[in-house]
Amino acid sequence: MRFVNRSAGRLSRHRRGPLAGLVLLLVGLVTAGGLYTALAPAQAQDSDTLAIEVEKGRELFLVGCSSCHGLNGEGVSTLDGNNLGPSLVGVGAAAVDFQVGTGRMPMAQPGAQAPRKPVTYSEEETAQLAAYVASLGPGPAIPDESDYSIEGLDDDAKEAAVVRGGQIFLTNCTACHNFEGSGGAMPRGGYAPSLDGVESKYIYEALLTGPQNMPSFSNGNLAPEEKRDVIAYLKSLEEQPGYGGFGMGGLGPVTDGVFAWLVGIGGLVAFAIWIAAHTTRSKKKKVTS
């Protein structure tokens, strides 16, 4: 027992010695350096890659976008107070990916609405522009495929998602896009484009960012799962055959009834009048005395 106490005493004296503190300090520095060596290079590499993407995006922006949106994305106003191009600070990468990825931007000339047209920039250049605009201010990021796809769900979950998405779409979207997403006219030269065949990612980004005349449905007022369900409903419409033949864009029973009255019954009445006008009439000879 006395030997154990002597050993403990000697160890305690060594711990209190000046060399013990130096050894502990060296061990701590070596451990911290090892952890930094293992973790820091990946972070530094990611940061350098992002910085390169942002710089390349800025170069593309200055050439193709700054004339309308300003040299720093602050927007450009005309003399009468209208926006030649709105500010892009805070719109996020998702807005750029939607507008540029669908060919809506750059616009050929300012107008009430930017139509979809052939894409000007490659996917890599679009990503670089999105990275630069995202650096101007916080905003919605480009969604991942898992955000807007129902792949991986079982059949019952997929059916439930389509039903929920249909309820959301019929409540919030049919006033502009009609019942099957075929689009329609809007005031002041605008229009709601058809959603038939539109990529799921772009529908999600449109819901998230609210392009043109469309209101934005942020994650606060429409959860990501609800956006996914709306997309599932629209994709289910694309898979349904048109049993009725000429569907008239799915505008609803009122339009179908008007078409039936004006074209169907109107055509029958016109045909009946034509038959009556061309019916062979009997001729009587005049009796001469």
Short mmCIF file of C-alpha atoms in Angstrom, two decimals:
data_model
loop_
_atom_site.label_atom_id
_atom_site.label_comp_id
_atom_site.label_asym_id
_atom_site.label_seq_id
_atom_site.Cartn_x
_atom_site.Cartn_y
_atom_site.Cartn_z
CA MET A 1 0.00 0.00 0.00
CA ARG A 2 2.88 2.33 0.86
CA PHE A 3 4.52 1.53 -2.51
CA VAL A 4 1.33 2.48 -4.37
CA ASN A 5 1.13 5.79 -2.50
CA ARG A 6 4.77 6.55 -3.36
CA SER A 7 4.13 5.84 -7.06
CA ALA A 8 1.04 8.04 -7.09
CA GLY A 9 2.98 10.79 -5.41
CA ARG A 10 5.74 10.63 -7.99
CA LEU A 11 3.16 10.76 -10.84
CA SER A 12 1.44 13.71 -9.19
CA ARG A 13 4.77 15.56 -8.96
CA HIS A 14 5.48 14.86 -12.66
CA ARG A 15 2.04 16.22 -13.62
CA ARG A 16 2.76 19.41 -11.75
CA GLY A 17 6.19 19.77 -13.37
CA PRO A 18 6.86 22.34 -16.14
CA LEU A 19 7.57 19.64 -18.73
CA ALA A 20 4.16 18.01 -18.23
CA GLY A 21 2.32 21.12 -19.37
CA LEU A 22 4.54 21.41 -22.42
CA VAL A 23 3.93 17.76 -23.34
CA LEU A 24 0.17 18.17 -22.99
CA LEU A 25 0.29 21.31 -25.13
CA LEU A 26 2.23 19.49 -27.85
CA VAL A 27 -0.21 16.57 -27.79
CA GLY A 28 -3.14 18.98 -28.13
CA LEU A 29 -1.52 20.82 -31.04
CA VAL A 30 -0.71 17.57 -32.86
CA THR A 31 -4.28 16.31 -32.38
CA ALA A 32 -5.84 19.56 -33.58
CA GLY A 33 -3.48 19.69 -36.55
CA GLY A 34 -4.35 16.14 -37.51
CA LEU A 35 -8.07 16.86 -37.39
CA TYR A 36 -7.64 20.03 -39.42
CA THR A 37 -5.55 18.18 -42.00
CA ALA A 38 -8.26 15.54 -42.33
CA LEU A 39 -11.23 17.90 -42.56
CA ALA A 40 -10.09 21.30 -43.77
CA PRO A 41 -8.92 20.43 -47.31
CA ALA A 42 -12.36 19.23 -48.38
CA GLN A 43 -13.99 22.37 -47.01
CA ALA A 44 -11.37 24.60 -48.61
CA GLN A 45 -11.75 22.79 -51.92
CA ASP A 46 -15.53 23.19 -51.86
CA SER A 47 -15.13 26.88 -51.04
CA ASP A 48 -12.65 27.37 -53.87
CA THR A 49 -14.92 25.56 -56.34
CA LEU A 50 -17.88 27.72 -55.33
CA ALA A 51 -15.80 30.87 -55.67
CA ILE A 52 -14.78 29.84 -59.18
CA GLU A 53 -18.41 29.12 -60.12
CA VAL A 54 -19.51 32.50 -58.77
CA GLU A 55 -16.77 34.33 -60.70
CA LYS A 56 -17.63 32.57 -63.96
CA GLY A 57 -21.29 33.30 -63.36
CA ARG A 58 -20.49 36.98 -62.81
CA GLU A 59 -18.66 37.11 -66.14
CA LEU A 60 -21.70 35.61 -67.91
CA PHE A 61 -23.99 37.97 -66.03
CA LEU A 62 -22.08 41.08 -67.05
CA VAL A 63 -22.26 40.09 -70.71
CA GLY A 64 -25.83 38.80 -70.98
CA CYS A 65 -27.86 40.16 -68.05
CA SER A 66 -26.42 43.40 -66.68
CA SER A 67 -28.01 45.65 -69.33
CA CYS A 68 -31.42 44.98 -67.78
CA HIS A 69 -30.61 43.87 -64.22
CA GLY A 70 -27.68 46.18 -63.44
CA LEU A 71 -23.99 45.47 -62.99
CA ASN A 72 -24.57 44.10 -59.49
CA GLY A 73 -28.06 42.68 -59.97
CA GLU A 74 -29.65 45.75 -58.39
CA GLY A 75 -32.15 46.22 -61.23
CA VAL A 76 -32.57 48.99 -63.79
CA SER A 77 -35.42 51.51 -63.78
CA THR A 78 -36.58 53.58 -66.73
CA LEU A 79 -37.15 57.33 -66.61
CA ASP A 80 -40.89 56.86 -66.06
CA GLY A 81 -40.28 54.66 -63.02
CA ASN A 82 -40.92 51.27 -64.60
CA ASN A 83 -38.50 48.40 -64.19
CA LEU A 84 -36.45 47.52 -67.23
CA GLY A 85 -35.22 44.58 -65.19
CA PRO A 86 -36.05 43.83 -61.54
CA SER A 87 -33.50 43.45 -58.78
CA LEU A 88 -32.14 39.93 -58.41
CA VAL A 89 -30.89 40.35 -54.86
CA GLY A 90 -32.50 37.61 -52.79
CA VAL A 91 -34.32 35.79 -55.62
CA GLY A 92 -32.08 32.76 -55.12
CA ALA A 93 -30.60 30.12 -57.40
CA ALA A 94 -33.99 28.45 -58.02
CA ALA A 95 -35.36 31.53 -59.80
CA VAL A 96 -32.33 31.68 -62.11
CA ASP A 97 -32.49 27.96 -62.84
CA PHE A 98 -36.18 28.30 -63.79
CA GLN A 99 -35.91 31.44 -65.90
CA VAL A 100 -32.68 30.56 -67.70
CA GLY A 101 -33.26 26.80 -67.81
CA THR A 102 -36.59 27.25 -69.62
CA GLY A 103 -35.23 29.85 -72.04
CA ARG A 104 -37.38 32.67 -70.66
CA MET A 105 -34.24 34.61 -69.89
CA PRO A 106 -32.58 36.45 -71.44
CA MET A 107 -35.60 38.15 -72.98
CA ALA A 108 -35.44 39.38 -76.55
CA GLN A 109 -37.22 42.56 -75.45
CA PRO A 110 -39.19 43.71 -72.37
CA GLY A 111 -42.81 42.62 -72.36
CA ALA A 112 -45.76 41.71 -70.19
CA GLN A 113 -44.52 38.14 -69.87
CA ALA A 114 -41.49 36.13 -70.83
CA PRO A 115 -42.47 33.16 -73.03
CA ARG A 116 -40.65 29.85 -72.99
CA LYS A 117 -38.22 29.56 -75.88
CA PRO A 118 -35.05 27.64 -76.85
CA VAL A 119 -32.39 27.72 -74.15
CA THR A 120 -29.48 30.13 -74.62
CA TYR A 121 -27.10 28.88 -71.92
CA SER A 122 -25.81 25.37 -71.28
CA GLU A 123 -26.56 23.55 -68.02
CA GLU A 124 -23.09 24.38 -66.72
CA GLU A 125 -23.48 28.07 -67.55
CA THR A 126 -26.95 28.12 -66.00
CA ALA A 127 -25.49 26.67 -62.79
CA GLN A 128 -22.78 29.34 -62.80
CA LEU A 129 -25.31 32.14 -63.25
CA ALA A 130 -27.41 30.65 -60.44
CA ALA A 131 -24.35 30.51 -58.17
CA TYR A 132 -23.57 34.18 -58.82
CA VAL A 133 -27.13 35.39 -58.22
CA ALA A 134 -27.33 33.26 -55.08
CA SER A 135 -24.22 35.06 -53.81
CA LEU A 136 -26.04 38.42 -54.02
CA GLY A 137 -28.43 37.52 -51.20
CA PRO A 138 -30.14 34.55 -49.55
CA GLY A 139 -32.96 32.96 -51.54
CA PRO A 140 -34.50 29.62 -52.52
CA ALA A 141 -31.98 27.00 -53.63
CA ILE A 142 -32.34 24.69 -56.62
CA PRO A 143 -34.44 21.72 -55.45
CA ASP A 144 -33.18 18.16 -55.43
CA GLU A 145 -35.02 15.40 -57.29
CA SER A 146 -36.19 13.93 -53.99
CA ASP A 147 -38.10 17.17 -53.36
CA TYR A 148 -40.45 16.82 -56.34
CA SER A 149 -40.51 13.09 -57.10
CA ILE A 150 -42.75 10.41 -55.56
CA GLU A 151 -40.47 7.60 -56.71
CA GLY A 152 -39.76 5.23 -53.86
CA LEU A 153 -43.26 5.48 -52.38
CA ASP A 154 -45.54 2.46 -52.47
CA ASP A 155 -48.68 2.45 -54.63
CA ASP A 156 -51.01 3.52 -51.82
CA ALA A 157 -48.76 6.44 -50.87
CA LYS A 158 -48.50 7.52 -54.51
CA GLU A 159 -52.28 7.46 -54.90
CA ALA A 160 -52.71 9.46 -51.69
CA ALA A 161 -50.17 12.02 -52.94
CA VAL A 162 -52.06 12.44 -56.22
CA VAL A 163 -55.36 12.93 -54.38
CA ARG A 164 -53.88 15.55 -52.03
CA GLY A 165 -52.17 17.31 -54.93
CA GLY A 166 -55.44 17.42 -56.88
CA GLN A 167 -57.23 19.06 -53.97
CA ILE A 168 -54.49 21.68 -53.62
CA PHE A 169 -54.39 22.35 -57.36
CA LEU A 170 -58.16 22.65 -57.74
CA THR A 171 -58.28 25.06 -54.80
CA ASN A 172 -55.37 27.34 -55.68
CA CYS A 173 -54.44 26.98 -59.35
CA THR A 174 -57.48 26.36 -61.56
CA ALA A 175 -58.44 30.04 -61.73
CA CYS A 176 -55.44 30.60 -63.99
CA HIS A 177 -54.31 27.20 -65.25
CA ASN A 178 -57.82 25.62 -65.53
CA PHE A 179 -58.76 22.16 -64.32
CA GLU A 180 -56.13 20.16 -66.17
CA GLY A 181 -53.31 22.68 -66.32
CA SER A 182 -53.86 23.74 -69.93
CA GLY A 183 -53.33 27.42 -69.13
CA GLY A 184 -55.39 30.48 -69.97
CA ALA A 185 -55.42 34.21 -70.59
CA MET A 186 -54.84 36.78 -67.85
CA PRO A 187 -55.21 40.59 -67.63
CA ARG A 188 -52.67 43.10 -69.05
CA GLY A 189 -51.26 40.82 -71.70
CA GLY A 190 -50.28 38.02 -69.35
CA TYR A 191 -51.23 34.39 -69.51
CA ALA A 192 -50.94 31.21 -67.50
CA PRO A 193 -48.85 28.77 -69.56
CA SER A 194 -49.80 25.17 -70.12
CA LEU A 195 -48.29 22.76 -67.60
CA ASP A 196 -48.57 19.75 -69.88
CA GLY A 197 -45.15 18.20 -70.38
CA VAL A 198 -43.29 20.70 -68.18
CA GLU A 199 -40.42 19.16 -66.23
CA SER A 200 -41.18 18.49 -62.58
CA LYS A 201 -38.19 20.52 -61.39
CA TYR A 202 -39.40 23.64 -63.18
CA ILE A 203 -42.94 23.28 -61.78
CA TYR A 204 -41.47 23.04 -58.29
CA GLU A 205 -39.28 26.09 -58.87
CA ALA A 206 -42.23 28.05 -60.26
CA LEU A 207 -44.25 27.25 -57.13
CA LEU A 208 -41.30 28.23 -54.97
CA THR A 209 -40.33 31.50 -56.69
CA GLY A 210 -43.54 32.79 -58.33
CA PRO A 211 -42.33 33.84 -61.80
CA GLN A 212 -44.11 36.48 -63.92
CA ASN A 213 -47.74 36.94 -62.77
CA MET A 214 -47.75 33.80 -60.64
CA PRO A 215 -47.86 34.14 -56.84
CA SER A 216 -45.06 32.45 -54.93
CA PHE A 217 -45.86 29.52 -52.66
CA SER A 218 -42.97 29.50 -50.21
CA ASN A 219 -42.37 26.56 -47.92
CA GLY A 220 -44.15 28.54 -45.22
CA ASN A 221 -47.54 28.55 -46.96
CA LEU A 222 -47.17 25.40 -49.08
CA ALA A 223 -44.96 22.68 -47.62
CA PRO A 224 -42.42 20.91 -49.84
CA GLU A 225 -44.48 17.71 -49.62
CA GLU A 226 -47.55 19.59 -50.84
CA LYS A 227 -45.63 20.98 -53.82
CA ARG A 228 -44.53 17.43 -54.59
CA ASP A 229 -48.15 16.26 -54.41
CA VAL A 230 -49.30 18.97 -56.85
CA ILE A 231 -46.64 17.82 -59.31
CA ALA A 232 -47.75 14.20 -58.85
CA TYR A 233 -51.32 15.24 -59.70
CA LEU A 234 -50.25 17.09 -62.84
CA LYS A 235 -48.16 14.14 -63.99
CA SER A 236 -51.12 11.83 -63.42
CA LEU A 237 -53.19 14.02 -65.76
CA GLU A 238 -50.62 13.51 -68.51
CA GLU A 239 -51.09 9.76 -68.24
CA GLN A 240 -54.89 9.87 -68.57
CA PRO A 241 -56.26 9.31 -72.09
CA GLY A 242 -58.83 11.72 -73.51
CA TYR A 243 -61.91 9.50 -73.54
CA GLY A 244 -64.13 12.32 -74.77
CA GLY A 245 -62.12 13.04 -77.90
CA PHE A 246 -61.79 16.80 -78.40
CA GLY A 247 -61.37 17.98 -74.81
CA MET A 248 -61.27 21.75 -75.40
CA GLY A 249 -58.43 22.12 -72.94
CA GLY A 250 -60.42 20.78 -70.02
CA LEU A 251 -62.08 24.12 -69.41
CA GLY A 252 -65.05 22.48 -67.73
CA PRO A 253 -68.73 21.62 -68.27
CA VAL A 254 -69.89 25.20 -68.90
CA THR A 255 -67.59 25.57 -71.89
CA ASP A 256 -68.57 22.13 -73.15
CA GLY A 257 -72.26 23.07 -72.91
CA VAL A 258 -71.75 26.36 -74.76
CA PHE A 259 -69.86 24.53 -77.47
CA ALA A 260 -72.67 21.96 -77.77
CA TRP A 261 -75.34 24.67 -78.06
CA LEU A 262 -73.54 26.96 -80.47
CA VAL A 263 -71.79 24.43 -82.66
CA GLY A 264 -73.85 21.29 -82.22
CA ILE A 265 -77.43 22.56 -82.13
CA GLY A 266 -76.55 25.63 -84.23
CA GLY A 267 -75.12 23.38 -86.90
CA LEU A 268 -78.26 21.23 -86.91
CA VAL A 269 -80.51 24.29 -87.27
CA ALA A 270 -78.39 25.62 -90.14
CA PHE A 271 -78.52 22.23 -91.85
CA ALA A 272 -82.30 22.08 -91.45
CA ILE A 273 -82.66 25.54 -93.03
CA TRP A 274 -80.41 24.50 -95.91
CA ILE A 275 -82.53 21.40 -96.54
CA ALA A 276 -85.75 23.42 -96.47
CA ALA A 277 -84.35 25.97 -98.90
CA HIS A 278 -83.27 23.31 -101.38
CA THR A 279 -86.31 21.04 -101.19
CA THR A 280 -87.77 20.26 -104.57
CA ARG A 281 -91.02 22.06 -105.02
CA SER A 282 -93.86 20.91 -107.26
CA LYS A 283 -94.48 23.09 -110.32
CA LYS A 284 -97.96 23.76 -111.71
CA LYS A 285 -98.57 24.60 -115.30
CA LYS A 286 -100.64 27.66 -116.00
CA VAL A 287 -103.98 26.94 -117.72
CA THR A 288 -104.30 29.00 -120.88
CA SER A 289 -107.72 29.70 -122.34
#
